[in-house]
């Protein structure tokens, strides 16, 4: 691996979410950010452009992001995912979901909101909006989780029509993830992970639940869920204590493995989409780490269809970890990886670009 | 920048005018003051309504500290400076001078970047059409331009602390007087035709007075008369001017420079430039001629603009202590020649730096309208450098205390600005006990807008060992959830808060709701409490009762029976729940196939007589029979007396069956 190159760009907004625009054959040079805890929150479209102020001392920073377009949001941006290469779904703390169209152009890229859902999440008693906390996309379906403990499923083609509303939990949900066309998992503030069937109503939901591992009997919410891009039965959970719990969805009797990682909550966890031997975690304490399968040992396992993530106590010897970003000291809330480039952002009101990541 | 020392408020409304413009004020949350008209009352004032009562409206005004940082572009200054500040704290007081210079340059780079962004923002269409915002941006540019200029000068004189200050002062002056250099670029592009511009000689003289030798030579070399003797002589003078480099033998340099200087003067006196008056004036500047420099001063914008250039041509090896004298002389000279120019803050502060009057400089720095950004970060850097310790000691200034005070005020300001708390906390972290106390007070008062935000606040509190803050936030969220009838959420936050009373209260509500309605609230939450049930005895009871409830619901009656008897024995059953708990035993007691054995049946009877009956009797005697009938009821039975009779009967029958079965020998 060549030396990673980090550049910092202050954008005057607390970044809650960041995503590369999907590209098939080339390195993405555009990304979107969503902000939170600002007087006005925006979804912004950025593009990397040559730095016209290059000097001898700044030769490392050859590209800087420039804001191409922005759309004002009604409240904090809480989650963003691309449904396809031009369509972005954004969830908001006012309980609504928005869909954006991103138009790539030679000069000025554009982004516009094409539709907005009705209120998907709301507290029953007070009828106040409940924050949407996370969303997950499968095909054209979008599932959102909220602080009201509900899950709403809509189609990107008609977000005003709710296909399914599930009262999943009596507690705030923090994370949601599709694991197949019909199955979802949610995670709440107790660390309880629940499996839901997207096809049936609340009353008929399966009772499958399991709890994220914890070092002792302390509160330990699950803040992020990630599934393996190639092996759909592998689910990774990032938790409040900073640990990673790995579940094999085929056998939920006990966790497949458990890793101590960060000393602060893990805010985002995810695999490189093209290179599933790389996992990334971002933490509240300001670190981004990369977890790599140890190739020498790993290849034997992969032959048998095994994954080092399911190897229980041996996972430590099969997976290497290294710091991608450190010493930032404030929360990194979100990251995304595309090709050899990672973008992340957080409460320093900055975006960090890391080149040569793999 | 404002020069006034004290701010005065005048409301000007009718009532205030009648009261002689005296005011009363109260601090309100958000760093604001509520102001209204006030008339002083003494012990001899008549106690009756004034003539204004009911006649003149009472107006209340909100005064708020103006801040530049509501502007998005300026937030980058705060965020980047916060990162640099944190880096400096890690560096501590034992780093090398080069490291402190780097920190200083990082701060200046932040401001320069900000100024660039402000200039760009000014031109954007949305700002051009918003007059108020345009004015704010212009004000910000003035403020931060001043901040960067002063910081740059401070860096040269007090952080780098080189003995040779002239070259650096030249860079500083050029950066802050860019007009001549910009114009020179235009002239160079014009080639030979440049010399016909109206301002040609004016620009060339400015370049000389800014010490831009190379640029001047480039411009002159394009002059149509460059081939003439006088121009060649000028080129030779400029080209051969000795330039001191660090490490040179000072005495040798002085000799060379003096020779060059005398030679230049000799050429002027010989009439070599007589045919080119403008060129002669230029060379007279190079020779340090007072008359020509006086003429230049009259054209300058600020007193410090041409001082470095003057030093270059009169005292190129000027040292810091010599600068003090030279600057004072220059300021006097400038004031004499520019009597109409008011002494502005910038000139005064530059003069203070050159005079080594840091005490006044720091005082004036706090008047910049930048929410103390400049003064706070500069003082912190001064403190860490340590190079000025003796100065502050001699002037009886407690630098650590001053730094502490400014960082504390700045950090408190950020934490009370509703979305800058994450930046502010880093400053308060540096303020020892007082900062810790401020964090403890301010952190719980940040408006909670979502649970994700709350988890961030809790994490900050946890990192600092602020257990009480962590718990307070959890309690607020628990009560908020409770009010929203989200009892599972309320219970979990209560457990996190470790407040026994709160956990007990939520668990009580759930149990009471169940005994009234038969519906178990938030079963999924209760099912997963796990080891955390020990937060409160009431929660232990609730968790165990829920376990019983689940056994019963799934028809695992033997386990249910065992657990029920354990609950009866546990001594943690709340008084109001005894009827429900005992009634739960009835279906088990009534079963044809005994689920509860003889010994356990006796225990149940025992609890009826020793627990339920005394509770009811105490309650009746204390509150009356009606209260008892209201409180001690279950959704399944209307009257508690009926409960007891039925229970006794059920126990008797079950006991009979159990005894027979248990004492019958198994049939072989």
PDB file of N, CA, C and O in Angstrom, chain A residues 10 12 14 36-39 75-76 123 125-126 147 169-172 189-190 192 194 217 219 221 223 240 265 284 329-331 333 347-349, chain B residues 72 75-76 79-80 82-83 86 418-419 421-422 426 449-452 455-456 459 462 484-486 489 492-493 496 522 524-525 528 531-532:
ATOM      1  N   UNK A  10     -12.070  22.947   5.209  1.00  0.00           N
ATOM      2  CA  UNK A  10     -13.099  23.446   6.115  1.00  0.00           C
ATOM      3  C   UNK A  10     -14.263  24.006   5.310  1.00  0.00           C
ATOM      4  O   UNK A  10     -14.077  24.842   4.433  1.00  0.00           O
ATOM      5  N   UNK A  12     -17.363  25.012   6.869  1.00  0.00           N
ATOM      6  CA  UNK A  12     -18.256  25.831   7.699  1.00  0.00           C
ATOM      7  C   UNK A  12     -19.568  25.149   8.056  1.00  0.00           C
ATOM      8  O   UNK A  12     -20.527  25.821   8.405  1.00  0.00           O
ATOM      9  N   UNK A  14     -21.179  21.506  10.119  1.00  0.00           N
ATOM     10  CA  UNK A  14     -20.946  20.208  10.744  1.00  0.00           C
ATOM     11  C   UNK A  14     -21.465  19.139   9.791  1.00  0.00           C
ATOM     12  O   UNK A  14     -22.630  19.163   9.404  1.00  0.00           O
ATOM     13  N   UNK A  36     -25.611  19.059   9.892  1.00  0.00           N
ATOM     14  CA  UNK A  36     -26.491  18.957  11.057  1.00  0.00           C
ATOM     15  C   UNK A  36     -26.127  20.034  12.069  1.00  0.00           C
ATOM     16  O   UNK A  36     -25.028  20.589  12.030  1.00  0.00           O
ATOM     17  N   UNK A  37     -27.061  20.335  12.965  1.00  0.00           N
ATOM     18  CA  UNK A  37     -26.843  21.290  14.059  1.00  0.00           C
ATOM     19  C   UNK A  37     -26.382  22.656  13.568  1.00  0.00           C
ATOM     20  O   UNK A  37     -25.557  23.306  14.189  1.00  0.00           O
ATOM     21  N   UNK A  38     -26.909  23.086  12.430  1.00  0.00           N
ATOM     22  CA  UNK A  38     -26.620  24.431  11.945  1.00  0.00           C
ATOM     23  C   UNK A  38     -27.933  25.204  11.910  1.00  0.00           C
ATOM     24  O   UNK A  38     -29.006  24.615  11.895  1.00  0.00           O
ATOM     25  N   UNK A  39     -27.831  26.529  11.860  1.00  0.00           N
ATOM     26  CA  UNK A  39     -29.058  27.305  11.737  1.00  0.00           C
ATOM     27  C   UNK A  39     -29.807  26.915  10.466  1.00  0.00           C
ATOM     28  O   UNK A  39     -31.020  26.835  10.438  1.00  0.00           O
ATOM     29  N   UNK A  75     -34.353  20.354   8.402  1.00  0.00           N
ATOM     30  CA  UNK A  75     -33.772  20.034   9.708  1.00  0.00           C
ATOM     31  C   UNK A  75     -32.458  19.290   9.463  1.00  0.00           C
ATOM     32  O   UNK A  75     -31.976  19.239   8.336  1.00  0.00           O
ATOM     33  N   UNK A  76     -31.899  18.719  10.532  1.00  0.00           N
ATOM     34  CA  UNK A  76     -30.641  17.987  10.366  1.00  0.00           C
ATOM     35  C   UNK A  76     -30.759  16.906   9.298  1.00  0.00           C
ATOM     36  O   UNK A  76     -31.768  16.206   9.221  1.00  0.00           O
ATOM     37  N   UNK A 123     -44.058  11.120  16.952  1.00  0.00           N
ATOM     38  CA  UNK A 123     -44.386  10.633  18.284  1.00  0.00           C
ATOM     39  C   UNK A 123     -45.897  10.648  18.454  1.00  0.00           C
ATOM     40  O   UNK A 123     -46.534  11.680  18.281  1.00  0.00           O
ATOM     41  N   UNK A 125     -48.072  10.448  20.971  1.00  0.00           N
ATOM     42  CA  UNK A 125     -48.766  11.229  21.988  1.00  0.00           C
ATOM     43  C   UNK A 125     -48.781  12.713  21.652  1.00  0.00           C
ATOM     44  O   UNK A 125     -49.820  13.357  21.662  1.00  0.00           O
ATOM     45  N   UNK A 126     -47.613  13.263  21.335  1.00  0.00           N
ATOM     46  CA  UNK A 126     -47.515  14.705  21.124  1.00  0.00           C
ATOM     47  C   UNK A 126     -47.714  15.087  19.668  1.00  0.00           C
ATOM     48  O   UNK A 126     -47.869  16.255  19.348  1.00  0.00           O
ATOM     49  N   UNK A 147     -36.729   7.720  15.593  1.00  0.00           N
ATOM     50  CA  UNK A 147     -36.683   7.767  17.049  1.00  0.00           C
ATOM     51  C   UNK A 147     -37.995   7.311  17.662  1.00  0.00           C
ATOM     52  O   UNK A 147     -38.060   7.037  18.853  1.00  0.00           O
ATOM     53  N   UNK A 169     -40.234  -1.227  17.523  1.00  0.00           N
ATOM     54  CA  UNK A 169     -39.537  -1.147  18.799  1.00  0.00           C
ATOM     55  C   UNK A 169     -40.238  -0.139  19.697  1.00  0.00           C
ATOM     56  O   UNK A 169     -40.871   0.800  19.218  1.00  0.00           O
ATOM     57  N   UNK A 170     -40.118  -0.327  20.994  1.00  0.00           N
ATOM     58  CA  UNK A 170     -40.667   0.678  21.903  1.00  0.00           C
ATOM     59  C   UNK A 170     -39.599   1.682  22.291  1.00  0.00           C
ATOM     60  O   UNK A 170     -39.775   2.479  23.188  1.00  0.00           O
ATOM     61  N   UNK A 171     -38.481   1.617  21.610  1.00  0.00           N
ATOM     62  CA  UNK A 171     -37.365   2.494  21.907  1.00  0.00           C
ATOM     63  C   UNK A 171     -36.865   3.118  20.615  1.00  0.00           C
ATOM     64  O   UNK A 171     -37.171   2.633  19.530  1.00  0.00           O
ATOM     65  N   UNK A 172     -36.092   4.186  20.746  1.00  0.00           N
ATOM     66  CA  UNK A 172     -35.542   4.846  19.562  1.00  0.00           C
ATOM     67  C   UNK A 172     -34.672   3.879  18.772  1.00  0.00           C
ATOM     68  O   UNK A 172     -33.825   3.191  19.333  1.00  0.00           O
ATOM     69  N   UNK A 189     -31.299   1.714  20.916  1.00  0.00           N
ATOM     70  CA  UNK A 189     -30.366   2.345  21.838  1.00  0.00           C
ATOM     71  C   UNK A 189     -29.991   1.445  23.002  1.00  0.00           C
ATOM     72  O   UNK A 189     -29.179   1.810  23.843  1.00  0.00           O
ATOM     73  N   UNK A 190     -30.598   0.267  23.049  1.00  0.00           N
ATOM     74  CA  UNK A 190     -30.179  -0.716  24.046  1.00  0.00           C
ATOM     75  C   UNK A 190     -29.160  -1.676  23.476  1.00  0.00           C
ATOM     76  O   UNK A 190     -28.606  -2.485  24.208  1.00  0.00           O
ATOM     77  N   UNK A 192     -30.146  -3.731  21.059  1.00  0.00           N
ATOM     78  CA  UNK A 192     -30.948  -4.871  20.605  1.00  0.00           C
ATOM     79  C   UNK A 192     -31.126  -4.788  19.100  1.00  0.00           C
ATOM     80  O   UNK A 192     -31.536  -3.756  18.572  1.00  0.00           O
ATOM     81  N   UNK A 194     -33.000  -6.361  15.826  1.00  0.00           N
ATOM     82  CA  UNK A 194     -34.256  -7.045  15.564  1.00  0.00           C
ATOM     83  C   UNK A 194     -34.355  -7.325  14.078  1.00  0.00           C
ATOM     84  O   UNK A 194     -34.014  -6.475  13.261  1.00  0.00           O
ATOM     85  N   UNK A 217     -22.165  -5.083  31.914  1.00  0.00           N
ATOM     86  CA  UNK A 217     -23.578  -4.731  31.861  1.00  0.00           C
ATOM     87  C   UNK A 217     -23.768  -3.226  31.839  1.00  0.00           C
ATOM     88  O   UNK A 217     -24.282  -2.634  32.774  1.00  0.00           O
ATOM     89  N   UNK A 219     -24.904   0.255  29.306  1.00  0.00           N
ATOM     90  CA  UNK A 219     -25.641   0.638  28.112  1.00  0.00           C
ATOM     91  C   UNK A 219     -24.689   0.628  26.929  1.00  0.00           C
ATOM     92  O   UNK A 219     -23.554   1.068  27.032  1.00  0.00           O
ATOM     93  N   UNK A 221     -25.420   1.172  22.867  1.00  0.00           N
ATOM     94  CA  UNK A 221     -26.271   1.174  21.685  1.00  0.00           C
ATOM     95  C   UNK A 221     -25.498   0.755  20.441  1.00  0.00           C
ATOM     96  O   UNK A 221     -24.270   0.825  20.398  1.00  0.00           O
ATOM     97  N   UNK A 223     -24.796   1.864  16.798  1.00  0.00           N
ATOM     98  CA  UNK A 223     -24.908   3.101  16.039  1.00  0.00           C
ATOM     99  C   UNK A 223     -24.774   2.878  14.544  1.00  0.00           C
ATOM    100  O   UNK A 223     -25.086   3.762  13.760  1.00  0.00           O
ATOM    101  N   UNK A 240     -21.646   1.546  20.846  1.00  0.00           N
ATOM    102  CA  UNK A 240     -21.362   2.724  21.659  1.00  0.00           C
ATOM    103  C   UNK A 240     -20.023   2.622  22.370  1.00  0.00           C
ATOM    104  O   UNK A 240     -19.315   3.610  22.535  1.00  0.00           O
ATOM    105  N   UNK A 265     -17.741   5.833  20.748  1.00  0.00           N
ATOM    106  CA  UNK A 265     -18.723   5.199  19.867  1.00  0.00           C
ATOM    107  C   UNK A 265     -18.278   5.169  18.409  1.00  0.00           C
ATOM    108  O   UNK A 265     -17.692   6.119  17.907  1.00  0.00           O
ATOM    109  N   UNK A 284     -16.456   8.483  17.158  1.00  0.00           N
ATOM    110  CA  UNK A 284     -16.766   9.765  17.777  1.00  0.00           C
ATOM    111  C   UNK A 284     -15.506  10.488  18.240  1.00  0.00           C
ATOM    112  O   UNK A 284     -15.469  11.711  18.296  1.00  0.00           O
ATOM    113  N   UNK A 329      -9.616  14.557  16.825  1.00  0.00           N
ATOM    114  CA  UNK A 329     -10.092  14.908  18.157  1.00  0.00           C
ATOM    115  C   UNK A 329     -11.578  15.223  18.243  1.00  0.00           C
ATOM    116  O   UNK A 329     -12.093  15.372  19.335  1.00  0.00           O
ATOM    117  N   UNK A 330     -12.255  15.376  17.135  1.00  0.00           N
ATOM    118  CA  UNK A 330     -13.701  15.541  17.179  1.00  0.00           C
ATOM    119  C   UNK A 330     -14.324  14.492  16.286  1.00  0.00           C
ATOM    120  O   UNK A 330     -13.679  13.950  15.399  1.00  0.00           O
ATOM    121  N   UNK A 331     -15.599  14.284  16.517  1.00  0.00           N
ATOM    122  CA  UNK A 331     -16.294  13.187  15.865  1.00  0.00           C
ATOM    123  C   UNK A 331     -16.143  13.173  14.351  1.00  0.00           C
ATOM    124  O   UNK A 331     -16.271  14.194  13.695  1.00  0.00           O
ATOM    125  N   UNK A 333     -18.323  11.698  11.621  1.00  0.00           N
ATOM    126  CA  UNK A 333     -19.691  11.186  11.602  1.00  0.00           C
ATOM    127  C   UNK A 333     -19.976  10.253  10.440  1.00  0.00           C
ATOM    128  O   UNK A 333     -20.900   9.448  10.510  1.00  0.00           O
ATOM    129  N   UNK A 347     -17.615  16.748  12.977  1.00  0.00           N
ATOM    130  CA  UNK A 347     -17.948  17.937  13.750  1.00  0.00           C
ATOM    131  C   UNK A 347     -16.837  18.972  13.799  1.00  0.00           C
ATOM    132  O   UNK A 347     -16.996  20.004  14.433  1.00  0.00           O
ATOM    133  N   UNK A 348     -15.716  18.717  13.141  1.00  0.00           N
ATOM    134  CA  UNK A 348     -14.703  19.765  12.996  1.00  0.00           C
ATOM    135  C   UNK A 348     -15.121  20.753  11.924  1.00  0.00           C
ATOM    136  O   UNK A 348     -14.410  21.705  11.652  1.00  0.00           O
ATOM    137  N   UNK A 349     -16.263  20.515  11.299  1.00  0.00           N
ATOM    138  CA  UNK A 349     -16.766  21.335  10.201  1.00  0.00           C
ATOM    139  C   UNK A 349     -15.827  21.258   9.006  1.00  0.00           C
ATOM    140  O   UNK A 349     -15.642  22.226   8.273  1.00  0.00           O
TER     141      UNK A 349
ATOM    142  N   UNK B  72     -21.690  32.124   7.726  1.00  0.00           N
ATOM    143  CA  UNK B  72     -21.093  30.806   7.485  1.00  0.00           C
ATOM    144  C   UNK B  72     -19.617  30.848   7.093  1.00  0.00           C
ATOM    145  O   UNK B  72     -18.835  30.037   7.564  1.00  0.00           O
ATOM    146  N   UNK B  75     -17.273  30.814   9.994  1.00  0.00           N
ATOM    147  CA  UNK B  75     -17.185  29.673  10.895  1.00  0.00           C
ATOM    148  C   UNK B  75     -15.894  28.903  10.690  1.00  0.00           C
ATOM    149  O   UNK B  75     -15.373  28.295  11.621  1.00  0.00           O
ATOM    150  N   UNK B  76     -15.378  28.945   9.469  1.00  0.00           N
ATOM    151  CA  UNK B  76     -14.126  28.232   9.209  1.00  0.00           C
ATOM    152  C   UNK B  76     -13.002  28.771  10.073  1.00  0.00           C
ATOM    153  O   UNK B  76     -12.112  28.024  10.474  1.00  0.00           O
ATOM    154  N   UNK B  79     -13.463  27.044  13.402  1.00  0.00           N
ATOM    155  CA  UNK B  79     -13.200  25.610  13.379  1.00  0.00           C
ATOM    156  C   UNK B  79     -11.716  25.325  13.167  1.00  0.00           C
ATOM    157  O   UNK B  79     -11.128  24.486  13.845  1.00  0.00           O
ATOM    158  N   UNK B  80     -11.102  26.040  12.231  1.00  0.00           N
ATOM    159  CA  UNK B  80      -9.682  25.797  11.967  1.00  0.00           C
ATOM    160  C   UNK B  80      -8.828  26.263  13.132  1.00  0.00           C
ATOM    161  O   UNK B  80      -7.867  25.597  13.526  1.00  0.00           O
ATOM    162  N   UNK B  82      -9.693  26.383  16.147  1.00  0.00           N
ATOM    163  CA  UNK B  82      -9.876  25.416  17.221  1.00  0.00           C
ATOM    164  C   UNK B  82      -8.892  24.260  17.076  1.00  0.00           C
ATOM    165  O   UNK B  82      -8.289  23.804  18.052  1.00  0.00           O
ATOM    166  N   UNK B  83      -8.712  23.788  15.858  1.00  0.00           N
ATOM    167  CA  UNK B  83      -7.777  22.682  15.619  1.00  0.00           C
ATOM    168  C   UNK B  83      -6.343  23.125  15.902  1.00  0.00           C
ATOM    169  O   UNK B  83      -5.562  22.388  16.507  1.00  0.00           O
ATOM    170  N   UNK B  86      -5.812  23.426  19.638  1.00  0.00           N
ATOM    171  CA  UNK B  86      -5.626  22.116  20.264  1.00  0.00           C
ATOM    172  C   UNK B  86      -4.216  21.598  20.016  1.00  0.00           C
ATOM    173  O   UNK B  86      -3.589  21.006  20.896  1.00  0.00           O
ATOM    174  N   UNK B 418     -25.463  28.560  20.284  1.00  0.00           N
ATOM    175  CA  UNK B 418     -26.194  27.296  20.316  1.00  0.00           C
ATOM    176  C   UNK B 418     -25.660  26.181  19.451  1.00  0.00           C
ATOM    177  O   UNK B 418     -26.023  25.041  19.650  1.00  0.00           O
ATOM    178  N   UNK B 419     -24.824  26.451  18.478  1.00  0.00           N
ATOM    179  CA  UNK B 419     -24.285  25.291  17.766  1.00  0.00           C
ATOM    180  C   UNK B 419     -22.766  25.294  17.689  1.00  0.00           C
ATOM    181  O   UNK B 419     -22.189  24.663  16.816  1.00  0.00           O
ATOM    182  N   UNK B 421     -20.901  24.572  20.554  1.00  0.00           N
ATOM    183  CA  UNK B 421     -20.489  23.994  21.825  1.00  0.00           C
ATOM    184  C   UNK B 421     -19.344  23.008  21.676  1.00  0.00           C
ATOM    185  O   UNK B 421     -18.516  22.861  22.567  1.00  0.00           O
ATOM    186  N   UNK B 422     -19.286  22.346  20.521  1.00  0.00           N
ATOM    187  CA  UNK B 422     -18.208  21.380  20.346  1.00  0.00           C
ATOM    188  C   UNK B 422     -16.854  22.051  20.221  1.00  0.00           C
ATOM    189  O   UNK B 422     -15.829  21.454  20.536  1.00  0.00           O
ATOM    190  N   UNK B 426     -13.293  22.679  23.991  1.00  0.00           N
ATOM    191  CA  UNK B 426     -11.840  22.510  23.954  1.00  0.00           C
ATOM    192  C   UNK B 426     -11.128  23.634  24.699  1.00  0.00           C
ATOM    193  O   UNK B 426     -10.049  23.433  25.255  1.00  0.00           O
ATOM    194  N   UNK B 449     -31.858  18.229  20.777  1.00  0.00           N
ATOM    195  CA  UNK B 449     -32.722  18.219  19.609  1.00  0.00           C
ATOM    196  C   UNK B 449     -32.942  16.822  19.048  1.00  0.00           C
ATOM    197  O   UNK B 449     -33.862  16.590  18.297  1.00  0.00           O
ATOM    198  N   UNK B 450     -32.066  15.909  19.382  1.00  0.00           N
ATOM    199  CA  UNK B 450     -32.242  14.534  18.927  1.00  0.00           C
ATOM    200  C   UNK B 450     -31.438  13.636  19.845  1.00  0.00           C
ATOM    201  O   UNK B 450     -30.560  14.096  20.580  1.00  0.00           O
ATOM    202  N   UNK B 451     -31.739  12.340  19.783  1.00  0.00           N
ATOM    203  CA  UNK B 451     -31.010  11.425  20.652  1.00  0.00           C
ATOM    204  C   UNK B 451     -29.571  11.255  20.193  1.00  0.00           C
ATOM    205  O   UNK B 451     -28.685  11.007  21.004  1.00  0.00           O
ATOM    206  N   UNK B 452     -29.347  11.384  18.897  1.00  0.00           N
ATOM    207  CA  UNK B 452     -27.975  11.271  18.406  1.00  0.00           C
ATOM    208  C   UNK B 452     -27.121  12.390  18.992  1.00  0.00           C
ATOM    209  O   UNK B 452     -25.993  12.173  19.418  1.00  0.00           O
ATOM    210  N   UNK B 455     -26.345  11.645  22.565  1.00  0.00           N
ATOM    211  CA  UNK B 455     -25.262  10.687  22.770  1.00  0.00           C
ATOM    212  C   UNK B 455     -23.913  11.367  22.643  1.00  0.00           C
ATOM    213  O   UNK B 455     -22.949  10.967  23.293  1.00  0.00           O
ATOM    214  N   UNK B 456     -23.823  12.403  21.812  1.00  0.00           N
ATOM    215  CA  UNK B 456     -22.565  13.130  21.705  1.00  0.00           C
ATOM    216  C   UNK B 456     -22.257  13.893  22.989  1.00  0.00           C
ATOM    217  O   UNK B 456     -21.118  13.916  23.457  1.00  0.00           O
ATOM    218  N   UNK B 459     -21.164  11.516  25.578  1.00  0.00           N
ATOM    219  CA  UNK B 459     -19.800  11.069  25.343  1.00  0.00           C
ATOM    220  C   UNK B 459     -18.789  12.112  25.819  1.00  0.00           C
ATOM    221  O   UNK B 459     -17.761  11.773  26.413  1.00  0.00           O
ATOM    222  N   UNK B 462     -18.717  11.933  29.559  1.00  0.00           N
ATOM    223  CA  UNK B 462     -18.061  10.709  30.017  1.00  0.00           C
ATOM    224  C   UNK B 462     -16.554  10.814  29.910  1.00  0.00           C
ATOM    225  O   UNK B 462     -15.822  10.396  30.808  1.00  0.00           O
ATOM    226  N   UNK B 484     -44.057  11.827  26.526  1.00  0.00           N
ATOM    227  CA  UNK B 484     -44.526  11.437  25.203  1.00  0.00           C
ATOM    228  C   UNK B 484     -45.126  10.040  25.193  1.00  0.00           C
ATOM    229  O   UNK B 484     -45.385   9.489  24.133  1.00  0.00           O
ATOM    230  N   UNK B 485     -45.301   9.470  26.391  1.00  0.00           N
ATOM    231  CA  UNK B 485     -45.846   8.127  26.528  1.00  0.00           C
ATOM    232  C   UNK B 485     -44.999   7.092  25.798  1.00  0.00           C
ATOM    233  O   UNK B 485     -45.515   6.102  25.288  1.00  0.00           O
ATOM    234  N   UNK B 486     -43.714   7.343  25.742  1.00  0.00           N
ATOM    235  CA  UNK B 486     -42.790   6.369  25.160  1.00  0.00           C
ATOM    236  C   UNK B 486     -42.061   5.731  26.335  1.00  0.00           C
ATOM    237  O   UNK B 486     -40.941   6.092  26.680  1.00  0.00           O
ATOM    238  N   UNK B 489     -38.584   3.845  26.027  1.00  0.00           N
ATOM    239  CA  UNK B 489     -37.484   4.788  25.882  1.00  0.00           C
ATOM    240  C   UNK B 489     -37.197   5.459  27.219  1.00  0.00           C
ATOM    241  O   UNK B 489     -36.045   5.638  27.613  1.00  0.00           O
ATOM    242  N   UNK B 492     -35.296   3.104  29.556  1.00  0.00           N
ATOM    243  CA  UNK B 492     -33.891   2.899  29.211  1.00  0.00           C
ATOM    244  C   UNK B 492     -33.053   4.117  29.580  1.00  0.00           C
ATOM    245  O   UNK B 492     -31.950   3.988  30.117  1.00  0.00           O
ATOM    246  N   UNK B 493     -33.557   5.319  29.299  1.00  0.00           N
ATOM    247  CA  UNK B 493     -32.813   6.522  29.688  1.00  0.00           C
ATOM    248  C   UNK B 493     -32.701   6.606  31.212  1.00  0.00           C
ATOM    249  O   UNK B 493     -31.683   7.030  31.756  1.00  0.00           O
ATOM    250  N   UNK B 496     -29.977   4.380  32.330  1.00  0.00           N
ATOM    251  CA  UNK B 496     -28.681   5.002  32.063  1.00  0.00           C
ATOM    252  C   UNK B 496     -28.364   6.082  33.088  1.00  0.00           C
ATOM    253  O   UNK B 496     -27.212   6.292  33.445  1.00  0.00           O
ATOM    254  N   UNK B 522     -44.366  -1.697  26.631  1.00  0.00           N
ATOM    255  CA  UNK B 522     -42.987  -1.897  26.161  1.00  0.00           C
ATOM    256  C   UNK B 522     -42.396  -3.238  26.578  1.00  0.00           C
ATOM    257  O   UNK B 522     -41.342  -3.280  27.223  1.00  0.00           O
ATOM    258  N   UNK B 524     -40.842  -5.351  24.831  1.00  0.00           N
ATOM    259  CA  UNK B 524     -39.541  -5.606  24.211  1.00  0.00           C
ATOM    260  C   UNK B 524     -38.415  -4.958  25.001  1.00  0.00           C
ATOM    261  O   UNK B 524     -37.317  -5.504  25.085  1.00  0.00           O
ATOM    262  N   UNK B 525     -38.694  -3.801  25.586  1.00  0.00           N
ATOM    263  CA  UNK B 525     -37.648  -3.144  26.371  1.00  0.00           C
ATOM    264  C   UNK B 525     -37.388  -3.916  27.653  1.00  0.00           C
ATOM    265  O   UNK B 525     -36.247  -4.218  28.002  1.00  0.00           O
ATOM    266  N   UNK B 528     -35.246  -7.012  27.580  1.00  0.00           N
ATOM    267  CA  UNK B 528     -33.815  -6.905  27.315  1.00  0.00           C
ATOM    268  C   UNK B 528     -33.051  -6.103  28.359  1.00  0.00           C
ATOM    269  O   UNK B 528     -31.903  -5.743  28.132  1.00  0.00           O
ATOM    270  N   UNK B 531     -28.878  -7.610  32.972  1.00  0.00           N
ATOM    271  CA  UNK B 531     -28.201  -7.362  34.233  1.00  0.00           C
ATOM    272  C   UNK B 531     -28.395  -5.963  34.761  1.00  0.00           C
ATOM    273  O   UNK B 531     -28.105  -5.684  35.922  1.00  0.00           O
ATOM    274  N   UNK B 532     -28.886  -5.071  33.910  1.00  0.00           N
ATOM    275  CA  UNK B 532     -29.060  -3.702  34.370  1.00  0.00           C
ATOM    276  C   UNK B 532     -30.303  -3.545  35.233  1.00  0.00           C
ATOM    277  O   UNK B 532     -30.600  -2.440  35.685  1.00  0.00           O
TER     278      UNK B 532
END
